[in-house]
Tab-separated table of C-alpha atoms in Angstrom:
chain	number	residue	atom	x	y	z
A	21	ALA	CA	0.066	-0.224	-0.014
A	22	LEU	CA	3.126	2.544	1.027
A	23	ASN	CA	4.681	1.655	-2.504
A	24	GLU	CA	1.175	2.122	-4.394
A	25	ARG	CA	0.823	5.647	-2.705
A	26	GLN	CA	4.478	6.298	-3.920
A	27	ILE	CA	3.987	5.425	-7.379
A	28	ALA	CA	0.566	7.359	-7.227
A	29	ALA	CA	2.888	10.430	-6.115
A	30	GLU	CA	5.165	9.857	-8.697
A	31	LEU	CA	8.166	8.943	-6.201
A	32	ARG	CA	10.607	6.216	-6.280
A	33	PRO	CA	9.183	2.857	-4.970
A	34	PHE	CA	10.792	1.507	-1.777
A	35	VAL	CA	12.641	-2.059	-2.608
A	36	ASN	CA	12.141	-3.160	1.299
A	37	PRO	CA	10.694	-2.372	4.605
A	38	ARG	CA	13.784	-1.874	6.142
A	39	ASN	CA	14.864	1.282	3.580
A	40	ALA	CA	11.549	2.554	3.844
A	41	ALA	CA	11.515	2.676	7.620
A	42	ALA	CA	14.961	4.452	7.730
A	43	GLY	CA	13.574	7.248	4.995
A	44	ALA	CA	10.766	7.532	6.995
A	45	LEU	CA	12.595	8.246	10.514
A	46	ARG	CA	15.052	10.688	8.380
A	47	GLN	CA	11.713	13.004	7.281
A	48	LYS	CA	12.239	16.536	8.487
A	49	ASP	CA	8.547	16.827	8.310
A	50	PRO	CA	6.391	14.501	10.702
A	51	ALA	CA	3.425	14.842	9.086
A	52	VAL	CA	5.222	12.436	6.184
A	53	THR	CA	6.817	10.025	8.816
A	54	ALA	CA	3.227	9.660	10.235
A	55	SER	CA	1.912	9.016	6.569
A	56	ARG	CA	4.142	6.142	6.285
A	57	GLU	CA	2.081	4.378	9.303
A	58	LEU	CA	5.671	3.118	11.194
A	59	ALA	CA	5.108	0.104	13.396
A	60	LEU	CA	7.558	-0.964	16.408
A	61	TRP	CA	8.695	-3.316	18.896
A	62	SER	CA	10.377	-2.107	22.372
A	63	TYR	CA	12.901	-4.209	22.678
A	64	GLN	CA	14.683	-2.611	26.205
A	65	LEU	CA	14.640	0.598	28.634
A	66	GLY	CA	17.107	3.502	28.473
A	67	GLN	CA	17.676	5.481	31.744
A	68	ILE	CA	14.975	4.878	34.658
A	69	GLU	CA	14.784	7.642	37.171
A	70	GLY	CA	12.202	7.349	39.854
A	71	GLY	CA	10.340	4.377	38.022
A	72	PRO	CA	10.248	0.801	39.897
A	73	ASP	CA	13.558	-0.903	40.382
A	74	PHE	CA	13.540	-3.875	38.130
A	75	THR	CA	16.255	-6.748	38.507
A	76	SER	CA	15.694	-8.827	35.452
A	77	HIS	CA	15.198	-8.321	31.789
A	78	HIS	CA	12.019	-9.720	31.286
A	79	GLU	CA	10.375	-7.811	34.343
A	80	THR	CA	11.138	-4.835	31.993
A	81	LEU	CA	9.386	-6.413	29.108
A	82	ASP	CA	6.607	-6.893	31.143
A	83	TRP	CA	6.142	-3.841	32.704
A	84	LEU	CA	6.830	-2.238	29.139
A	85	GLY	CA	3.598	-4.086	27.744
A	86	ALA	CA	1.609	-3.414	30.835
A	87	VAL	CA	1.845	0.018	30.338
A	88	GLY	CA	1.398	-0.008	26.511
A	89	PHE	CA	4.208	-0.339	24.639
A	90	PRO	CA	4.267	-2.774	21.767
A	91	VAL	CA	6.101	-6.115	22.966
A	92	ASN	CA	7.021	-8.943	20.876
A	93	PRO	CA	5.201	-11.872	21.562
A	94	GLU	CA	7.679	-14.109	20.311
A	95	ILE	CA	10.720	-13.237	23.090
A	96	ARG	CA	11.241	-16.113	24.943
A	97	ARG	CA	12.930	-16.927	28.416
A	98	VAL	CA	15.481	-20.095	28.405
A	99	THR	CA	17.661	-21.328	30.984
A	100	ASP	CA	20.830	-23.327	29.309
A	101	PRO	CA	22.975	-23.375	25.941
A	102	GLU	CA	20.638	-26.251	24.517
A	103	GLU	CA	17.371	-23.786	24.972
A	104	VAL	CA	19.125	-21.073	23.296
A	105	LEU	CA	19.948	-23.254	20.499
A	106	ASP	CA	17.145	-24.687	19.827
A	107	LEU	CA	15.819	-21.291	19.501
A	108	CYS	CA	18.076	-19.878	17.257
A	109	ARG	CA	17.287	-23.788	15.077
A	110	HIS	CA	13.842	-22.722	15.174
A	111	TRP	CA	13.666	-19.341	14.051
A	112	GLN	CA	16.132	-19.870	10.865
A	113	GLU	CA	13.618	-22.345	9.767
A	114	HIS	CA	10.831	-20.466	10.224
A	115	ARG	CA	12.124	-16.898	9.658
A	116	HIS	CA	9.400	-16.269	6.457
A	117	ASP	CA	6.743	-17.359	9.182
A	118	LEU	CA	6.425	-13.937	10.456
A	119	ASP	CA	4.969	-10.932	8.858
A	120	TYR	CA	8.689	-8.497	9.014
A	121	GLU	CA	11.661	-9.398	8.022
A	122	ILE	CA	14.660	-10.819	10.332
A	123	ASP	CA	18.309	-11.599	10.272
A	124	GLY	CA	18.716	-13.328	13.213
A	125	VAL	CA	18.158	-13.944	17.166
A	126	VAL	CA	19.556	-11.826	19.591
A	127	ILE	CA	20.370	-13.687	22.977
A	128	LYS	CA	20.228	-11.475	25.982
A	129	VAL	CA	21.213	-12.335	29.901
A	130	ASP	CA	18.170	-11.709	31.770
A	131	ASP	CA	19.731	-10.598	35.112
A	132	LEU	CA	20.171	-7.202	35.296
A	133	ALA	CA	23.349	-7.065	38.040
A	134	ARG	CA	25.051	-9.489	36.168
A	135	ARG	CA	24.625	-7.690	32.879
A	136	GLU	CA	26.409	-4.366	35.380
A	137	LEU	CA	29.301	-7.102	35.954
A	138	LEU	CA	29.983	-8.028	32.369
A	139	GLY	CA	29.708	-4.232	31.038
A	140	PHE	CA	30.232	-3.184	27.168
A	141	THR	CA	32.997	-3.250	24.991
A	142	SER	CA	34.303	-0.010	22.830
A	143	LYS	CA	31.290	-1.269	20.503
A	144	ALA	CA	28.747	-3.689	22.081
A	145	PRO	CA	27.312	-4.765	25.275
A	146	ARG	CA	29.338	-8.494	26.459
A	147	TRP	CA	25.828	-9.343	27.821
A	148	ALA	CA	24.192	-9.776	24.663
A	149	ILE	CA	24.866	-11.454	21.130
A	150	ALA	CA	23.681	-11.858	17.775
A	151	TYR	CA	22.928	-15.329	16.168
A	152	LYS	CA	22.838	-14.500	12.290
A	153	PHE	CA	20.944	-16.754	9.541
A	154	PRO	CA	22.876	-17.624	6.713
A	155	PRO	CA	22.415	-15.174	4.205
A	156	GLU	CA	20.705	-15.693	1.232
A	157	GLU	CA	22.403	-16.777	-1.778
A	158	ARG	CA	21.292	-16.660	-5.323
A	159	THR	CA	23.114	-17.534	-8.862
A	160	THR	CA	23.151	-14.473	-11.639
A	161	ARG	CA	25.856	-13.719	-14.694
A	162	LEU	CA	28.523	-11.564	-14.451
A	163	ASN	CA	28.590	-9.551	-17.408
A	164	ASP	CA	31.887	-7.858	-16.521
A	165	ILE	CA	34.407	-6.871	-13.980
A	166	MET	CA	34.994	-2.922	-13.532
A	167	VAL	CA	36.965	-0.995	-10.982
A	168	SER	CA	36.054	1.608	-8.707
A	169	ILE	CA	38.391	4.088	-7.519
A	170	GLY	CA	37.898	5.696	-3.889
A	171	ARG	CA	38.887	9.124	-2.412
A	172	THR	CA	42.227	7.622	-1.213
A	173	GLY	CA	42.533	6.410	-4.839
A	174	ARG	CA	42.089	2.927	-3.633
A	175	ALA	CA	41.156	0.926	-6.901
A	176	THR	CA	38.468	-1.812	-6.051
A	177	PRO	CA	37.598	-4.368	-8.186
A	178	TYR	CA	33.611	-4.633	-8.536
A	179	ALA	CA	31.199	-7.274	-10.743
A	180	VAL	CA	28.490	-5.914	-12.840
A	181	LEU	CA	25.631	-8.804	-12.709
A	182	GLU	CA	22.518	-9.477	-14.402
A	183	PRO	CA	20.515	-7.852	-11.757
A	184	VAL	CA	18.913	-10.598	-9.105
A	185	PHE	CA	16.494	-10.163	-6.379
A	186	VAL	CA	18.694	-11.321	-3.030
A	187	GLY	CA	18.176	-10.495	0.673
A	188	GLY	CA	15.251	-8.155	0.262
A	189	VAL	CA	16.972	-5.971	-2.469
A	190	THR	CA	17.885	-6.220	-6.234
A	191	VAL	CA	21.076	-6.504	-6.720
A	192	GLY	CA	23.165	-5.220	-9.740
A	193	GLN	CA	26.685	-4.695	-8.872
A	194	ALA	CA	28.806	-6.744	-5.923
A	195	THR	CA	32.539	-5.786	-4.695
A	196	LEU	CA	35.091	-8.334	-5.579
A	197	HIS	CA	37.610	-6.642	-2.811
A	198	ASN	CA	40.872	-6.569	-4.506
A	199	GLU	CA	43.125	-8.596	-7.262
A	200	ASP	CA	43.798	-11.351	-4.667
A	201	GLN	CA	40.283	-12.155	-4.116
A	202	VAL	CA	39.214	-11.994	-7.708
A	203	LYS	CA	42.478	-14.733	-8.474
A	204	ALA	CA	41.400	-16.620	-5.668
A	205	LYS	CA	37.104	-16.816	-6.749
A	206	ASP	CA	38.429	-17.252	-10.385
A	207	VAL	CA	35.325	-15.228	-11.564
A	208	ARG	CA	35.698	-14.205	-15.082
A	209	PRO	CA	32.757	-12.159	-17.337
A	210	GLY	CA	30.155	-14.428	-18.531
A	211	ASP	CA	30.819	-16.772	-15.816
A	212	LYS	CA	27.276	-17.948	-13.808
A	213	VAL	CA	28.199	-16.446	-10.449
A	214	ILE	CA	26.770	-17.346	-6.441
A	215	VAL	CA	25.681	-14.116	-5.273
A	216	ARG	CA	24.975	-13.430	-1.304
A	217	ARG	CA	24.518	-10.316	0.672
A	218	ALA	CA	26.996	-10.526	3.235
A	219	GLY	CA	25.523	-9.375	6.748
A	220	ASP	CA	22.103	-8.770	4.948
A	221	VAL	CA	23.770	-5.605	3.797
A	222	ILE	CA	26.504	-6.078	1.302
A	223	PRO	CA	26.341	-7.861	-2.287
A	224	GLU	CA	29.265	-10.070	-1.980
A	225	VAL	CA	30.090	-12.442	-5.361
A	226	LEU	CA	31.340	-16.254	-3.531
A	227	GLY	CA	32.488	-17.957	-6.798
A	228	ALA	CA	32.063	-19.499	-10.108
A	229	VAL	CA	29.683	-22.341	-10.836
A	230	VAL	CA	32.477	-23.583	-12.897
A	231	ALA	CA	30.322	-26.384	-14.118
A	232	GLU	CA	28.539	-23.760	-16.528
A	233	ARG	CA	31.412	-21.734	-17.604
A	234	PRO	CA	31.047	-20.826	-21.638
A	235	GLU	CA	34.230	-22.145	-23.475
A	236	GLY	CA	37.012	-19.830	-23.903
A	237	THR	CA	36.884	-17.285	-21.305
A	238	GLU	CA	39.773	-16.184	-19.755
A	239	PRO	CA	40.916	-15.278	-16.129
A	240	TRP	CA	40.456	-11.471	-15.387
A	241	VAL	CA	43.542	-9.581	-15.258
A	242	PHE	CA	43.587	-5.809	-13.604
A	243	PRO	CA	43.947	-3.292	-15.525
A	244	THR	CA	46.889	-0.999	-15.408
A	245	GLU	CA	44.984	2.392	-15.947
A	246	CYS	CA	42.955	4.535	-13.913
A	247	PRO	CA	39.350	4.888	-15.010
A	248	CYS	CA	39.673	8.596	-14.860
A	249	PRO	CA	40.190	10.964	-17.925
A	250	VAL	CA	43.858	11.206	-16.675
A	251	HIS	CA	44.307	7.699	-17.402
A	252	SER	CA	47.079	7.616	-15.038
A	253	HIS	CA	48.587	4.165	-13.739
A	254	LEU	CA	47.349	1.859	-11.303
A	255	VAL	CA	50.198	1.161	-8.845
A	256	ARG	CA	50.055	-2.095	-6.411
A	257	PRO	CA	53.082	-1.187	-3.329
A	258	ASP	CA	54.721	-3.925	-2.134
A	259	GLY	CA	53.267	-5.723	0.862
A	260	ASP	CA	49.731	-4.464	-0.214
A	261	ALA	CA	46.764	-5.996	-1.044
A	262	GLU	CA	45.383	-2.952	-2.800
A	263	HIS	CA	46.250	-1.170	-6.292
A	264	ARG	CA	46.427	2.827	-5.987
A	265	CYS	CA	45.761	6.046	-8.795
A	266	ILE	CA	48.482	7.888	-7.226
A	267	HIS	CA	47.477	11.184	-9.631
A	268	PRO	CA	46.917	13.881	-7.802
A	269	GLU	CA	44.464	15.549	-10.522
A	270	CYS	CA	42.632	12.259	-10.328
A	271	PRO	CA	39.031	14.002	-11.147
A	272	ILE	CA	37.654	10.596	-9.428
A	273	GLN	CA	39.378	10.703	-6.364
A	274	ARG	CA	39.300	14.720	-6.167
A	275	GLN	CA	35.466	14.454	-6.522
A	276	GLY	CA	35.525	11.590	-3.729
A	277	ALA	CA	37.333	13.630	-1.496
A	278	ILE	CA	35.539	16.792	-1.334
A	279	GLU	CA	32.477	14.335	-0.672
A	280	HIS	CA	34.027	13.013	2.015
A	281	PHE	CA	35.343	16.537	3.314
A	282	ALA	CA	31.988	17.797	3.179
A	283	SER	CA	30.138	14.390	4.984
A	284	ARG	CA	28.452	14.088	7.942
A	285	GLY	CA	31.168	12.712	9.992
A	286	ALA	CA	33.686	14.929	8.681
A	287	LEU	CA	32.972	19.010	8.194
A	288	ASP	CA	29.205	18.031	7.953
A	289	ILE	CA	28.458	20.466	5.092
A	290	ASP	CA	24.876	19.251	4.467
A	291	ALA	CA	23.685	21.744	1.580
A	292	LEU	CA	26.662	19.736	-0.409
A	293	GLY	CA	26.037	16.754	-1.501
A	294	GLU	CA	26.943	14.841	-5.005
A	295	LYS	CA	25.465	16.190	-7.264
A	296	ARG	CA	26.136	19.504	-6.419
A	297	ILE	CA	29.804	18.706	-5.592
A	298	ALA	CA	29.993	17.732	-9.101
A	299	GLN	CA	28.087	20.301	-10.349
A	300	LEU	CA	31.065	22.961	-8.457
A	301	ILE	CA	33.817	20.700	-10.200
A	302	ASP	CA	32.381	21.131	-13.472
A	303	ALA	CA	31.767	24.861	-13.375
A	304	GLY	CA	35.826	24.865	-12.668
A	305	MET	CA	35.068	26.413	-9.096
A	306	VAL	CA	36.400	23.513	-7.090
A	307	ALA	CA	39.374	21.910	-7.217
A	308	SER	CA	39.835	20.911	-3.423
A	309	VAL	CA	38.264	21.113	-0.501
A	310	ALA	CA	39.992	24.291	-0.024
A	311	ASP	CA	38.016	26.124	-2.808
A	312	LEU	CA	34.867	25.594	-1.206
A	313	TYR	CA	35.860	28.960	1.476
A	314	ASP	CA	36.667	30.905	-1.838
A	315	LEU	CA	33.488	30.798	-3.908
A	316	ASP	CA	32.647	33.719	-6.008
A	317	TRP	CA	28.920	33.433	-4.632
A	318	ASP	CA	27.448	35.712	-7.140
A	319	LYS	CA	28.891	32.923	-10.069
A	320	VAL	CA	27.185	30.736	-8.092
A	321	GLU	CA	23.859	31.814	-8.304
A	322	GLN	CA	24.135	31.559	-11.601
A	323	LEU	CA	24.579	27.890	-11.713
A	324	GLU	CA	22.245	25.917	-13.100
A	325	ARG	CA	19.385	24.767	-10.772
A	326	MET	CA	20.692	26.989	-7.926
A	327	GLY	CA	19.179	30.199	-7.619
A	328	GLN	CA	19.497	32.593	-4.407
A	329	THR	CA	17.919	30.438	-1.894
A	330	SER	CA	19.904	27.440	-2.675
A	331	ALA	CA	23.068	29.663	-3.311
A	332	ALA	CA	22.299	31.381	0.590
A	333	ASN	CA	21.885	27.519	2.012
A	334	LEU	CA	25.070	26.672	0.949
A	335	ARG	CA	26.837	29.441	1.683
A	336	ALA	CA	25.667	29.392	5.609
A	337	SER	CA	26.024	25.147	5.436
A	338	ILE	CA	29.841	26.077	4.105
A	339	ASP	CA	30.271	28.817	6.884
A	340	ALA	CA	29.153	26.556	9.850
A	341	SER	CA	31.465	24.041	8.846
A	342	ARG	CA	34.447	26.653	9.649
A	343	ASP	CA	33.538	25.782	13.613
A	344	ARG	CA	33.513	22.087	13.161
A	345	PRO	CA	35.390	20.418	16.444
A	346	LEU	CA	39.134	19.621	15.518
A	347	ALA	CA	39.365	15.983	14.990
A	348	ARG	CA	36.174	16.538	12.681
A	349	LEU	CA	38.650	18.401	10.350
A	350	LEU	CA	41.372	15.531	11.139
A	351	VAL	CA	38.419	13.246	9.711
A	352	GLY	CA	38.033	15.405	6.535
A	353	LEU	CA	41.632	15.972	5.804
A	354	ASN	CA	41.347	12.332	3.985
A	355	ILE	CA	44.113	10.974	5.666
A	356	ARG	CA	44.901	7.664	5.024
A	357	HIS	CA	44.037	5.211	7.922
A	358	LEU	CA	42.718	8.413	9.923
A	359	GLY	CA	39.161	7.571	11.143
A	360	PRO	CA	36.732	9.313	13.826
A	361	ALA	CA	38.411	7.168	17.041
A	362	GLY	CA	41.991	7.850	16.035
A	363	ALA	CA	41.252	11.563	15.054
A	364	GLU	CA	39.607	11.578	18.830
A	365	ALA	CA	42.811	10.563	19.937
A	366	LEU	CA	44.862	12.685	18.182
A	367	ALA	CA	42.838	16.161	19.047
A	368	ALA	CA	42.705	14.880	22.823
A	369	ALA	CA	46.477	14.426	23.025
A	370	PHE	CA	47.868	17.186	20.932
A	371	GLY	CA	45.387	19.926	21.208
A	372	THR	CA	46.237	21.673	18.246
A	373	LEU	CA	46.419	20.984	14.208
A	374	ASP	CA	50.020	22.431	14.273
A	375	ARG	CA	50.871	19.908	16.977
A	376	ILE	CA	49.792	17.271	15.445
A	377	LEU	CA	51.525	17.857	12.008
A	378	GLY	CA	54.605	18.999	13.454
A	379	SER	CA	54.979	15.495	15.434
A	380	SER	CA	57.325	12.730	15.166
A	381	VAL	CA	56.009	9.288	14.407
A	382	GLU	CA	57.311	7.913	17.606
A	383	ALA	CA	55.622	10.568	19.471
A	384	LEU	CA	52.134	10.540	17.088
A	385	ALA	CA	52.373	6.550	18.140
A	386	ALA	CA	52.786	7.433	21.935
A	387	ALA	CA	48.789	8.745	21.940
A	388	ASP	CA	46.516	6.495	23.393
A	389	GLY	CA	44.334	4.883	20.908
A	390	VAL	CA	46.759	5.642	18.084
A	391	GLY	CA	49.799	3.023	17.513
A	392	THR	CA	51.936	2.881	14.297
A	393	ILE	CA	50.324	2.419	11.261
A	394	ILE	CA	48.006	5.891	11.825
A	395	ALA	CA	51.336	7.324	12.960
A	396	GLU	CA	53.189	7.032	9.995
A	397	SER	CA	50.137	7.563	8.164
A	398	VAL	CA	49.341	11.253	9.372
A	399	HIS	CA	53.306	12.043	9.547
A	400	THR	CA	53.434	11.252	5.665
A	401	TRP	CA	50.856	13.464	4.756
A	402	ALA	CA	51.816	16.171	6.971
A	403	ALA	CA	55.454	16.149	4.958
A	404	ASP	CA	53.547	16.488	1.332
A	405	PRO	CA	54.212	20.318	0.295
A	406	ALA	CA	50.645	20.115	-1.369
A	407	ASN	CA	49.156	18.913	1.920
A	408	ARG	CA	50.816	21.850	4.037
A	409	GLU	CA	49.414	24.174	1.098
A	410	LEU	CA	46.201	23.076	1.759
A	411	VAL	CA	46.390	23.457	5.668
A	412	GLU	CA	47.269	26.944	5.157
A	413	ARG	CA	44.785	27.870	2.971
A	414	LEU	CA	42.173	26.421	5.570
A	415	ARG	CA	44.134	28.646	8.062
A	416	ALA	CA	43.565	31.537	6.105
A	417	ALA	CA	39.623	30.675	5.630
A	418	GLY	CA	39.451	30.402	9.520
A	419	LEU	CA	38.377	26.563	10.013
A	420	ASN	CA	39.352	25.961	13.529
A	421	PHE	CA	42.756	24.146	14.304
A	422	GLU	CA	42.374	24.008	18.271
A	423	GLY	CA	41.138	21.005	20.180
A	424	PRO	CA	38.022	21.068	22.564
A	425	GLU	CA	38.178	22.862	25.715
A	426	GLY	CA	39.339	20.596	28.628
A	427	ASP	CA	42.573	19.667	25.944
A	428	ASN	CA	44.989	21.610	27.355
A	429	GLN	CA	43.876	21.320	31.128
A	430	PRO	CA	46.351	19.184	33.739
A	431	LYS	CA	45.721	15.837	33.816
A	432	VAL	CA	45.366	15.185	37.363
A	433	LEU	CA	43.217	11.752	36.845
A	434	ALA	CA	45.822	9.959	34.185
A	435	GLY	CA	45.633	6.754	35.591
A	436	LEU	CA	42.233	6.832	37.282
A	437	THR	CA	38.969	5.057	36.488
A	438	VAL	CA	35.844	6.856	37.755
A	439	VAL	CA	32.104	5.428	37.204
A	440	VAL	CA	29.354	8.121	37.242
A	441	THR	CA	25.738	6.935	38.407
A	442	GLY	CA	22.733	8.792	39.542
A	443	THR	CA	21.718	12.329	38.588
A	444	LEU	CA	24.118	15.175	39.812
A	445	GLU	CA	22.834	18.673	39.948
A	446	GLY	CA	25.871	20.382	38.222
A	447	PHE	CA	26.572	18.246	35.330
A	448	THR	CA	24.515	15.987	33.081
A	449	ARG	CA	25.809	12.480	32.561
A	450	GLU	CA	27.840	13.567	29.868
A	451	GLU	CA	29.552	16.538	31.414
A	452	ALA	CA	30.373	14.574	34.092
A	453	GLU	CA	32.022	12.039	32.177
A	454	ALA	CA	33.803	14.474	29.846
A	455	ALA	CA	34.906	16.186	32.719
A	456	ILE	CA	36.724	12.607	33.802
A	457	LYS	CA	38.152	12.614	30.561
A	458	GLY	CA	39.562	15.672	29.607
A	459	GLY	CA	41.287	15.060	33.578
A	460	GLY	CA	43.133	12.065	31.478
A	461	GLY	CA	40.964	9.671	33.410
A	462	LYS	CA	38.451	6.577	32.014
A	463	SER	CA	34.847	6.840	32.717
A	464	PRO	CA	33.237	3.214	32.192
A	465	GLY	CA	29.621	2.095	32.721
A	466	SER	CA	30.552	-0.506	35.154
A	467	VAL	CA	32.221	-0.958	38.627
A	468	SER	CA	35.305	-2.932	38.826
A	469	LYS	CA	38.578	-3.983	40.971
A	470	LYS	CA	40.139	-1.092	39.141
A	471	THR	CA	37.555	1.319	39.569
A	472	THR	CA	38.733	4.205	41.617
A	473	ALA	CA	36.057	5.763	42.521
A	474	VAL	CA	31.741	6.035	41.992
A	475	VAL	CA	30.078	9.070	41.730
A	476	VAL	CA	26.423	8.810	43.065
A	477	GLY	CA	24.023	11.583	42.465
A	478	GLU	CA	20.399	11.263	42.904
A	479	ASN	CA	18.773	7.893	42.030
A	480	PRO	CA	22.027	5.804	41.229
A	481	GLY	CA	22.190	2.356	39.714
A	482	ALA	CA	21.367	-0.264	42.984
A	483	SER	CA	23.517	-2.768	41.313
A	484	LYS	CA	26.632	0.136	40.829
A	485	VAL	CA	26.509	1.208	44.520
A	486	THR	CA	26.375	-2.250	46.055
A	487	LYS	CA	29.093	-3.667	43.755
A	488	ALA	CA	31.227	-0.591	45.157
A	489	ASP	CA	30.626	-1.429	48.553
A	490	GLU	CA	31.440	-4.966	48.257
A	491	LEU	CA	34.962	-4.225	46.603
A	492	GLY	CA	35.468	-1.189	48.672
A	493	VAL	CA	35.407	1.438	46.368
A	494	PRO	CA	34.952	4.406	47.659
A	495	VAL	CA	31.747	6.570	46.980
A	496	LEU	CA	31.543	10.325	46.540
A	497	ASP	CA	29.317	12.680	46.597
A	498	GLU	CA	28.899	15.957	43.943
A	499	ALA	CA	31.134	18.025	46.458
A	500	GLY	CA	34.058	15.184	46.148
A	501	PHE	CA	33.876	14.869	42.528
A	502	ARG	CA	34.636	18.153	42.179
A	503	HIS	CA	37.566	17.934	44.597
A	504	LEU	CA	39.044	15.064	42.718
A	505	LEU	CA	38.183	16.587	39.127
A	506	ASP	CA	40.431	19.856	40.762
A	507	THR	CA	43.110	17.881	42.545
A	508	GLY	CA	43.101	14.791	41.147
A	509	GLU	CA	42.993	12.810	44.838
A	510	LEU	CA	40.373	11.674	47.071
A	511	PRO	CA	38.747	13.634	49.610
A	512	ALA	CA	40.098	12.747	53.431
């Protein structure tokens, strides 16, 4: 019914419920979201303030259902590993019996106190795991193997397929990763190939149906020229699995680098999408990210499908990007191997872009969370005169080269681990954790033998306080917390 309305409105239909739901939630107009008639299952409570004191996960689900939230009727409480496996096997066999798509079963520890003890890794809770079903597979014809060029010059081979519906979407292209993977799978244009969506997300070619291979086909050979108009040589450095285009004027790299600079994880220039970037490049207005800050706005207004309003929105987005945090700028500089986590670590450790770019490999690698590979990549990038020129142009444009407040504060909490629970008067939870990290300390979500102190506000988590008592960890009120932040010492 939703797709019928989309087609009637001359809009593209959705290919699967996942995309439809995600697109509905991203709408700026809530009326559009409401018109999509979304439904949800409630799986967990977040923070509880002044509510019931639950001891298990199933109690929270019972309460959610009792107060009117929709709770999935297929949730089961089991007591041993064999029951867990039986449940997983059941849903693997009956996954298509439901009125919605699933790709696995999530298993969680029921006891909330044990969850606190297990805690989290940097990416996921230790008390939950997903049993993923094998991805669906289909066969189709491999029409061609082509190469795409990424924003860092990486050349990635990909399969051009006869479109096939697999894992809820129609797939016409699939990654082949690199030259070694193509050789290992021995897939050739003209082959019938097996395709799946890895993790039900990324289309992947598993291999060829060799028994049905047409006569006369030859193994595919990695091209030596970049597909860009410059036609530079593709090179594969010794010890590297990837080919790269190293020509600085490669227009494909140039567009990719500007898209990356403007992306949400970098400078977040929301009015600068792929088509707009291509338009500015084609008009000769932008050849590097620094050119974004030197645009002739009278000429921009004259571009096709632009006008005063769109130009004003674009100008405002670009102007706002000058004040983005240092870590976001580091991400936007497109330094190989440097992602958001490494950028945050460098910003916190050095405080300014100039200190980062002027530091030795050893000094960079010594920063917590960085390491040798990132350090060498940053140092190599900083030694390139063209990159140095780019930095100076960005400085002249007024971009923020300074780290966030607190980066230069004394690291009086270095080596200390402080857990915060409950509501504090002078800090939000995020502000308290930022203050701890700004002082050089760590602020995990659970109490352990390594915990230096537990800061307790109103309505604290009972399990954290109990654990602190059991381990003899000092418990601080807000005044004691401020003393610790100022001095690095526990109050007498």
